[in-house]
Coordinates of C-alpha atoms in Angstrom, one line a residue:
M1 CA -25.6 2.7 14.1
K2 CA -27.6 4.4 11.3
S3 CA -26.9 4.1 7.6
A4 CA -28.3 5.3 4.3
V5 CA -27.5 3.9 0.8
E6 CA -27.5 6.6 -2.1
T7 CA -27.1 5.0 -5.7
L8 CA -24.8 6.7 -7.7
N9 CA -25.1 4.9 -10.8
P10 CA -26.2 1.1 -11.5
T11 CA -22.6 0.0 -10.1
R12 CA -21.8 2.4 -7.5
V13 CA -23.1 3.4 -4.4
R14 CA -22.4 5.8 -1.5
L15 CA -23.1 4.7 2.2
S16 CA -23.7 7.6 4.8
I17 CA -23.0 6.1 8.3
E18 CA -23.5 7.7 11.7
V19 CA -22.4 5.9 14.7
P20 CA -23.3 7.1 18.2
F21 CA -20.1 7.5 20.4
E22 CA -21.2 4.8 23.0
E23 CA -21.2 2.2 20.2
L24 CA -17.3 3.0 19.9
K25 CA -16.6 2.0 23.8
D26 CA -15.0 -1.4 22.7
S27 CA -12.9 0.2 20.0
L28 CA -11.8 2.8 22.5
D29 CA -10.8 0.1 25.1
A30 CA -8.7 -1.7 22.7
A31 CA -7.2 1.5 21.6
Y32 CA -6.1 2.4 25.2
K33 CA -4.8 -1.3 25.5
K34 CA -2.8 -1.2 22.3
I35 CA -1.1 2.1 23.3
N36 CA -0.4 0.9 26.7
Q37 CA 1.5 -2.1 25.4
Q38 CA 3.5 0.3 23.2
V39 CA 4.5 3.2 25.4
T40 CA 6.2 3.8 28.8
V41 CA 5.5 6.3 31.4
K42 CA 7.7 7.0 34.3
G43 CA 6.1 5.8 37.6
F44 CA 3.8 3.4 35.9
R45 CA 4.3 -0.3 35.0
K46 CA 4.1 -1.0 31.4
G47 CA 0.3 -1.9 30.5
K48 CA -0.8 -0.3 33.6
I49 CA -1.0 3.3 32.4
P50 CA -4.4 5.0 33.3
N51 CA -6.3 6.4 30.4
R52 CA -6.4 9.9 31.5
V53 CA -2.6 9.8 31.6
I54 CA -2.4 8.4 28.1
D55 CA -4.8 11.3 27.2
Q56 CA -2.5 13.9 28.8
R57 CA 0.8 12.5 27.5
F58 CA 0.0 11.4 23.9
G59 CA -3.2 13.1 23.2
R60 CA -6.7 12.2 23.1
G61 CA -6.7 12.4 19.3
A62 CA -4.1 9.7 19.1
V63 CA -6.4 7.5 20.9
L64 CA -9.6 8.4 18.8
E65 CA -7.6 7.8 15.6
E66 CA -6.6 4.1 16.6
A67 CA -10.4 3.6 18.0
V68 CA -11.7 4.8 14.5
N69 CA -9.4 2.6 12.4
D70 CA -10.4 -0.3 14.5
A71 CA -14.1 0.2 14.3
L72 CA -14.6 1.4 10.8
P73 CA -14.5 -2.3 9.2
K74 CA -17.1 -3.5 11.6
F75 CA -19.5 -0.6 11.0
Y76 CA -19.0 -0.8 7.2
T77 CA -19.8 -4.4 7.0
E78 CA -23.0 -3.9 8.9
A79 CA -23.9 -1.0 6.7
V80 CA -23.3 -3.2 3.7
N81 CA -25.2 -6.2 5.0
E82 CA -28.1 -3.6 5.9
G83 CA -28.5 -2.5 2.4
E84 CA -28.1 -6.1 1.1
L85 CA -25.3 -4.9 -1.3
N86 CA -22.6 -7.1 -3.1
P87 CA -19.6 -4.8 -3.1
L88 CA -16.7 -5.1 -5.5
G89 CA -13.1 -3.8 -4.8
Q90 CA -12.0 -1.2 -2.3
P91 CA -14.2 1.3 -0.9
E92 CA -13.3 5.0 -0.7
V93 CA -13.9 6.1 2.7
D94 CA -14.2 9.7 4.0
I95 CA -14.8 10.6 7.7
T96 CA -17.0 13.7 7.8
E97 CA -17.5 14.2 11.4
L98 CA -15.8 13.2 14.5
K99 CA -17.2 14.7 17.9
D100 CA -15.4 13.2 20.9
G101 CA -18.2 11.8 23.2
E102 CA -20.8 12.3 20.8
L103 CA -20.8 10.8 17.2
L104 CA -18.7 9.5 14.4
A105 CA -19.9 9.9 10.8
F106 CA -18.3 8.7 7.5
T107 CA -19.2 7.8 4.0
A108 CA -17.9 5.0 2.0
E109 CA -18.4 4.9 -1.9
V110 CA -17.7 1.5 -3.3
D111 CA -18.6 -0.4 -6.6
I112 CA -21.2 -2.9 -6.4
R113 CA -22.5 -5.9 -8.3
P114 CA -25.3 -4.6 -10.5
A115 CA -28.9 -6.0 -10.4
I116 CA -29.3 -8.1 -13.4
E117 CA -32.7 -9.5 -15.0
I118 CA -32.2 -12.7 -16.7
P119 CA -34.9 -13.1 -19.4
D120 CA -36.3 -16.2 -21.1
Y121 CA -33.5 -18.1 -22.6
S122 CA -35.3 -21.1 -23.9
G123 CA -35.6 -19.5 -27.3
I124 CA -32.0 -19.3 -28.1
E125 CA -31.0 -21.0 -31.4
V126 CA -27.3 -21.6 -32.6
E127 CA -25.8 -23.1 -35.6
V128 CA -22.6 -25.3 -35.3
D129 CA -20.6 -27.3 -37.7
A130 CA -21.5 -30.6 -38.6
V131 CA -19.6 -33.5 -37.4
T132 CA -18.0 -35.2 -40.7
V133 CA -15.2 -37.3 -40.9
S134 CA -14.0 -38.1 -44.5
D135 CA -11.8 -40.9 -46.0
E136 CA -9.1 -38.3 -46.5
D137 CA -9.2 -37.3 -42.8
V138 CA -8.7 -40.9 -41.8
D139 CA -5.8 -41.0 -44.4
K140 CA -4.0 -38.3 -42.9
A141 CA -4.5 -39.4 -39.3
V142 CA -3.0 -42.8 -40.3
E143 CA -0.3 -41.2 -42.4
D144 CA 0.8 -39.1 -39.3
L145 CA 0.9 -42.2 -37.3
R146 CA 2.9 -43.9 -40.1
G147 CA 5.3 -41.1 -39.9
R148 CA 6.2 -41.6 -36.4
F149 CA 7.5 -45.2 -37.2
A150 CA 9.5 -43.7 -39.8
T151 CA 13.1 -45.1 -40.0
T152 CA 16.2 -43.2 -41.8
N153 CA 19.0 -44.4 -43.6
P154 CA 22.2 -42.8 -45.0
V155 CA 22.1 -41.9 -48.6
E156 CA 24.8 -40.8 -51.2
R157 CA 23.2 -38.3 -52.9
A158 CA 21.7 -34.4 -53.1
A159 CA 19.2 -33.9 -50.4
E160 CA 15.5 -33.9 -51.3
D161 CA 12.3 -32.7 -49.7
G162 CA 11.7 -35.0 -46.7
D163 CA 15.3 -36.0 -46.2
V164 CA 16.8 -35.6 -42.9
V165 CA 20.0 -33.6 -43.0
T166 CA 22.7 -33.1 -40.3
I167 CA 24.0 -29.5 -40.5
D168 CA 26.3 -27.1 -39.1
L169 CA 25.1 -23.6 -38.9
Q170 CA 27.0 -20.2 -38.5
A171 CA 25.3 -17.0 -38.5
K172 CA 26.8 -13.4 -38.9
V173 CA 25.4 -10.0 -38.6
D174 CA 27.3 -7.1 -40.2
G175 CA 30.0 -9.4 -41.0
E176 CA 30.6 -10.5 -37.3
V177 CA 29.9 -14.2 -36.3
L178 CA 27.3 -14.1 -33.2
E179 CA 28.6 -15.8 -30.2
D180 CA 25.4 -17.6 -30.0
G181 CA 25.2 -18.1 -33.8
V182 CA 27.0 -21.3 -34.2
A183 CA 25.4 -24.7 -34.0
E184 CA 26.9 -28.0 -34.9
G185 CA 25.5 -31.5 -35.8
V186 CA 21.8 -30.3 -35.9
S187 CA 19.3 -32.9 -37.3
Y188 CA 16.8 -31.3 -39.5
T189 CA 14.1 -32.7 -41.8
I190 CA 13.8 -30.6 -44.8
G191 CA 10.3 -29.3 -45.2
S192 CA 9.5 -29.3 -41.5
G193 CA 9.8 -25.6 -41.1
E194 CA 11.2 -25.8 -37.8
L195 CA 14.2 -23.9 -38.5
L196 CA 15.3 -20.8 -40.2
E197 CA 13.2 -19.3 -43.2
G198 CA 15.2 -20.0 -46.4
I199 CA 17.2 -23.1 -45.0
D200 CA 14.9 -25.5 -47.1
D201 CA 15.9 -24.0 -50.6
A202 CA 19.5 -23.5 -49.2
V203 CA 20.2 -27.2 -48.5
K204 CA 17.8 -28.8 -51.2
G205 CA 20.6 -30.2 -53.6
L206 CA 23.4 -30.5 -51.5
E207 CA 25.5 -33.6 -50.9
A208 CA 27.4 -34.4 -47.8
G209 CA 30.2 -31.9 -47.6
A210 CA 28.8 -29.0 -49.5
E211 CA 27.7 -25.9 -48.3
A212 CA 25.6 -22.8 -49.0
T213 CA 24.8 -19.3 -47.7
F214 CA 21.4 -17.8 -47.4
T215 CA 19.9 -14.4 -45.6
S216 CA 17.3 -15.1 -42.8
Q217 CA 15.8 -13.1 -40.0
L218 CA 16.9 -14.6 -36.7
K219 CA 13.8 -15.8 -34.6
G220 CA 15.8 -15.6 -31.3
G221 CA 19.3 -15.2 -29.6
S222 CA 21.0 -11.9 -29.0
A223 CA 20.5 -10.6 -32.5
E224 CA 16.5 -11.6 -32.6
G225 CA 14.6 -10.0 -35.4
K226 CA 17.8 -9.1 -37.2
D227 CA 18.7 -10.4 -40.8
A228 CA 21.8 -12.6 -40.6
E229 CA 24.0 -14.1 -43.3
V230 CA 23.7 -18.0 -42.6
T231 CA 26.0 -20.6 -43.6
V232 CA 24.8 -24.1 -43.7
K233 CA 27.1 -27.1 -44.2
V234 CA 25.5 -30.5 -44.7
S235 CA 27.8 -33.2 -42.9
A236 CA 25.2 -36.0 -43.8
V237 CA 21.9 -36.8 -45.8
A238 CA 19.5 -39.7 -44.7
A239 CA 16.3 -40.8 -46.5
R240 CA 13.3 -41.2 -44.4
E241 CA 11.5 -44.6 -45.0
L242 CA 7.8 -45.2 -44.0
P243 CA 6.7 -48.5 -43.1
E244 CA 4.2 -50.3 -45.3
L245 CA 0.6 -49.6 -44.7
D246 CA -0.5 -53.3 -43.9
D247 CA -1.6 -55.4 -40.8
D248 CA 1.9 -55.9 -39.7
F249 CA 2.2 -51.9 -39.4
A250 CA -1.3 -52.1 -37.5
Q251 CA -0.1 -54.6 -34.9
M252 CA 3.4 -52.7 -34.5
A253 CA 1.6 -49.1 -34.0
S254 CA -1.3 -49.9 -32.2
E255 CA -3.5 -52.9 -30.4
F256 CA -5.0 -53.9 -33.4
D257 CA -4.6 -56.9 -35.6
T258 CA -5.4 -55.3 -38.9
L259 CA -5.1 -52.2 -41.0
E260 CA -9.0 -51.9 -41.4
E261 CA -9.5 -52.1 -37.6
L262 CA -6.8 -49.4 -37.1
R263 CA -8.5 -47.2 -39.6
A264 CA -12.0 -47.7 -38.0
D265 CA -10.3 -46.8 -34.6
S266 CA -8.9 -43.8 -36.2
R267 CA -12.0 -42.5 -37.5
K268 CA -13.8 -43.1 -34.3
R269 CA -11.1 -40.9 -32.5
L270 CA -11.7 -38.1 -35.1
E271 CA -15.4 -38.4 -34.6
N272 CA -15.1 -37.9 -30.9
M273 CA -12.6 -34.9 -31.3
K274 CA -15.1 -33.3 -33.6
Q275 CA -18.1 -33.9 -31.4
Y276 CA -16.0 -32.3 -28.4
D277 CA -15.0 -29.3 -30.9
Q278 CA -18.8 -29.2 -31.6
A279 CA -20.2 -29.1 -28.0
T280 CA -17.6 -26.4 -27.1
Q281 CA -18.6 -24.3 -30.2
A282 CA -22.3 -24.8 -29.1
Q283 CA -21.5 -23.5 -25.6
E284 CA -19.6 -20.6 -26.8
R285 CA -22.3 -19.6 -29.2
V286 CA -25.0 -20.1 -26.9
L287 CA -23.2 -18.0 -24.3
D288 CA -22.8 -15.2 -27.0
K289 CA -26.4 -15.2 -27.6
L290 CA -27.4 -15.2 -24.0
I291 CA -24.9 -12.0 -23.3
E292 CA -26.7 -10.4 -26.1
L293 CA -30.2 -10.6 -24.2
V294 CA -29.1 -9.3 -20.9
E295 CA -28.3 -5.8 -20.0
V296 CA -25.1 -5.7 -18.0
P297 CA -23.8 -2.4 -16.6
I298 CA -20.0 -2.6 -16.3
P299 CA -18.2 -1.1 -13.0
E300 CA -15.7 1.3 -14.5
K301 CA -13.0 0.5 -12.0
L302 CA -13.4 -3.3 -12.2
L303 CA -13.1 -3.1 -15.9
E304 CA -10.1 -0.9 -15.7
D305 CA -8.5 -3.5 -13.1
E306 CA -9.2 -6.5 -15.5
V307 CA -7.7 -5.0 -18.5
K308 CA -4.4 -4.1 -16.2
T309 CA -4.6 -8.0 -15.0
R310 CA -4.9 -9.3 -18.5
K311 CA -2.2 -7.1 -19.9
H312 CA 0.0 -7.9 -17.1
N313 CA -0.5 -11.8 -17.4
L314 CA 0.2 -11.7 -21.1
E315 CA 3.4 -9.4 -20.8
H316 CA 5.0 -11.1 -17.6
H317 CA 3.7 -14.6 -17.8
Q318 CA 2.6 -15.8 -21.4
L319 CA 5.2 -13.8 -23.4
G320 CA 7.9 -14.0 -21.0
Q321 CA 7.9 -17.8 -21.1
M322 CA 8.3 -17.6 -25.1
G323 CA 11.0 -15.0 -24.8
L324 CA 8.9 -12.2 -26.3
D325 CA 8.0 -8.7 -25.3
L326 CA 4.6 -6.8 -25.9
A327 CA 6.1 -4.8 -29.1
K328 CA 7.7 -8.0 -30.7
Y329 CA 4.2 -9.8 -30.0
L330 CA 2.2 -6.9 -31.7
E331 CA 4.6 -6.9 -34.5
I332 CA 3.9 -10.9 -35.1
Q333 CA 0.0 -10.5 -34.6
G334 CA 0.1 -7.6 -37.0
K335 CA -1.6 -5.3 -34.5
T336 CA -1.2 -1.6 -33.4
E337 CA -1.1 -1.2 -29.6
E338 CA -4.4 0.8 -30.1
E339 CA -5.9 -2.3 -31.7
F340 CA -4.6 -4.4 -29.1
D341 CA -5.8 -2.2 -26.4
K342 CA -9.3 -2.2 -27.9
E343 CA -9.4 -6.0 -28.2
T344 CA -8.2 -6.5 -24.5
S345 CA -10.9 -4.3 -23.1
E346 CA -13.7 -5.8 -25.4
Q347 CA -12.4 -9.4 -24.0
A348 CA -12.7 -7.9 -20.6
V349 CA -16.1 -6.6 -20.9
K350 CA -17.3 -9.9 -22.2
G351 CA -15.7 -11.8 -19.1
I352 CA -17.1 -9.7 -16.7
K353 CA -20.6 -9.7 -18.3
T354 CA -20.1 -13.6 -18.5
Q355 CA -19.5 -14.1 -14.9
F356 CA -22.1 -11.5 -13.7
I357 CA -24.9 -13.2 -15.8
L358 CA -23.6 -16.7 -15.0
D359 CA -23.4 -16.0 -11.3
E360 CA -26.9 -14.6 -11.4
L361 CA -28.2 -17.8 -13.0
V362 CA -26.5 -19.9 -10.3
N363 CA -28.9 -18.0 -7.9
K364 CA -31.9 -18.0 -9.9
E365 CA -31.7 -21.7 -10.8
K366 CA -30.5 -22.5 -7.1
L367 CA -27.5 -24.3 -8.4
N368 CA -25.2 -26.1 -5.6
V369 CA -21.8 -27.6 -6.2
S370 CA -21.2 -31.0 -4.6
Q371 CA -18.0 -32.2 -3.0
E372 CA -17.7 -34.8 -5.7
E373 CA -18.0 -32.1 -8.5
L374 CA -15.3 -29.8 -7.1
T375 CA -12.9 -32.6 -6.5
E376 CA -13.2 -33.6 -10.2
H377 CA -13.0 -30.0 -11.3
L378 CA -9.8 -29.5 -8.9
M379 CA -8.2 -32.8 -10.8
R380 CA -8.9 -31.2 -14.1
R381 CA -7.3 -27.9 -13.0
A382 CA -4.3 -29.6 -11.5
Q383 CA -3.9 -31.6 -14.7
S384 CA -3.7 -28.5 -16.8
S385 CA -1.3 -26.8 -14.5
G386 CA 1.4 -29.5 -14.5
M387 CA 0.7 -30.1 -10.8
S388 CA -0.3 -33.3 -9.0
P389 CA -3.8 -33.3 -7.6
D390 CA -2.4 -33.0 -3.9
Q391 CA 0.0 -30.2 -4.8
F392 CA -2.8 -28.3 -6.7
A393 CA -5.1 -28.8 -3.6
Q394 CA -2.5 -27.5 -1.2
A395 CA -1.9 -24.3 -3.5
V396 CA -5.6 -23.8 -3.5
V397 CA -6.4 -24.0 0.2
E398 CA -3.2 -22.0 1.2
G399 CA -4.2 -19.1 -1.5
G400 CA -7.6 -19.3 -0.2
Q401 CA -8.8 -19.9 -3.8
V402 CA -11.4 -22.8 -2.9
P403 CA -14.4 -20.4 -3.5
M404 CA -13.0 -19.1 -6.9
L405 CA -13.1 -23.1 -7.9
V406 CA -16.6 -23.4 -6.4
G407 CA -17.7 -20.5 -8.6
E408 CA -16.0 -21.9 -11.9
V409 CA -18.0 -25.3 -11.3
A410 CA -21.1 -23.2 -10.4
R411 CA -20.9 -21.1 -13.4
G412 CA -20.2 -24.2 -15.7
K413 CA -23.3 -25.9 -14.3
A414 CA -25.2 -22.6 -15.0
L415 CA -24.2 -22.5 -18.7
A416 CA -25.0 -26.3 -19.1
V417 CA -28.7 -25.2 -18.1
V418 CA -29.0 -22.5 -20.6
V419 CA -27.3 -25.0 -23.4
E420 CA -29.7 -27.6 -22.6
A421 CA -32.7 -25.5 -23.1
A422 CA -31.2 -23.9 -26.3
T423 CA -31.9 -25.3 -29.8
V424 CA -28.8 -26.3 -31.5
K425 CA -28.5 -27.4 -35.0
D426 CA -25.7 -28.2 -37.3
T427 CA -24.7 -26.9 -40.7
N428 CA -26.8 -29.7 -42.1
G429 CA -30.0 -28.6 -40.6
E430 CA -29.9 -31.5 -38.2
L431 CA -30.9 -30.9 -34.3
V432 CA -27.8 -31.5 -32.3
E433 CA -28.2 -33.3 -29.0
L434 CA -25.3 -32.6 -26.6
D435 CA -24.2 -34.8 -23.9
D436 CA -24.8 -33.4 -20.2
D437 CA -20.9 -33.2 -19.9
E438 CA -20.1 -31.0 -16.8
D439 CA -16.4 -31.0 -17.8
E440 CA -17.0 -29.2 -21.0
T441 CA -19.3 -26.6 -19.4
A442 CA -17.0 -26.0 -16.7
E443 CA -14.0 -25.4 -19.1
T444 CA -16.0 -22.8 -21.2
A445 CA -16.8 -20.9 -18.0
E446 CA -13.3 -21.1 -16.8
A447 CA -12.2 -19.6 -20.3
A448 CA -14.2 -16.6 -19.5
E449 CA -13.4 -16.1 -16.0
T450 CA -12.8 -12.7 -14.6
V451 CA -11.9 -10.7 -11.4
D452 CA -14.9 -10.1 -9.1
A453 CA -13.8 -9.4 -5.5
D454 CA -10.7 -11.7 -6.2
A455 CA -13.4 -14.4 -7.5
K456 CA -14.4 -15.2 -3.7
D457 CA -17.9 -15.6 -2.4
D458 CA -19.8 -12.6 -1.2
A459 CA -18.8 -13.2 2.6
D460 CA -15.2 -13.3 1.8
A461 CA -15.6 -10.3 -0.4
K462 CA -17.2 -8.3 2.3
D463 CA -14.7 -9.2 4.8
A464 CA -12.0 -8.1 2.6
D465 CA -13.6 -4.8 1.9
A466 CA -14.0 -4.2 5.5
A467 CA -10.1 -4.6 5.9
E468 CA -9.9 -2.2 3.0
A469 CA -12.1 0.3 4.7
K470 CA -9.8 0.2 7.8
D471 CA -6.5 0.6 5.6
A472 CA -8.3 3.6 3.5
A473 CA -9.0 5.3 7.0
E474 CA -5.5 4.6 8.5
A475 CA -4.1 6.5 5.2
K476 CA -6.1 9.5 6.1

């Protein structure tokens, strides 16, 4: 077999492949065997029909077509390996010459992973928010905890802010009561903003037994988005009573004996949260700086597929779970479809660049993923997916997604290497020392994940592309 590679652009090549006919012998034998098992000829036992009879009865062309379809993936893969290429997606195959007994020639155009030069990144400098926890922050955290232990007591007075009211609701659109617009015995905290817009003003000042009517846009149900006339009747008013902020509260709400200890623990928790946010911010800003330093050609087909995937996932998974469609989502976001498409494309470009750059860094820095690191990553992914580790691991193995997880961990480690080499200062000008936390770097890399031959390793991608070459040939 002879093959040649023609570079069409930085992300696409054309392979020209010539195969002497003698190299098709195994595929021809397999073709005759397959046809033998599928047809019957009077006078011959099934599977024992001579090749010359098959040629006479069914045509030599049918045999050649079967043999070529069988042979194409193998020769395509050999050409990819010889050219040391990293193909992306499905090749476009065209059989240019087929001379029985002489030659098979075909071309295959395919997108490839572009060559990337990683410059010196040790000079990257970024600024992040300083970690500061004020007394007001601690006060709010303790107050939020206090609110969880609030009690309610019925009162015989008009409802006020913060009260818990029991209400009945009835919604009408165009004068008709909606089938799903009636609710009874609803408990609502005035000021929480958890129900309809306008309800707080409607119920404030009402005593038990009183009612009011207001107009509000419905957030869900059969008349979602329409203005409705809503009647609200208060059946009970209860005042929320907060526990005293003292040592007894600390003992009730925590493992601490004193309020001072509880406040100190709240401050520490807030500091840890802000340090985590600071580390994530550093990783994101270092990554942005790194992307600015590297020239990354983007394969058009890969970008097109990634944009489609992102839109599909948003429409059919995320929005579907919230009961929204794309039009309603854009209305809520205050965006036009053109603005949304532009934003999605920009996000896809950043995702592709991120994966290409970090993958190149993995190779450059010779980073490996240990079994322990993979297991820890799997545990985190299982937790975020709501599945048990065993269930998630089984799904990953059955779906052939182990290489994808390995890639995520490796890219997280690559980003950690760049962050460690960068200079990170906070808004106070202080140098920030970030912990070498693989958990955080892996999560940052995951957030930028994008498709690249189904996120498999190179060997898996080449096998898949070879199969696709066969499919393309069969379609011709």
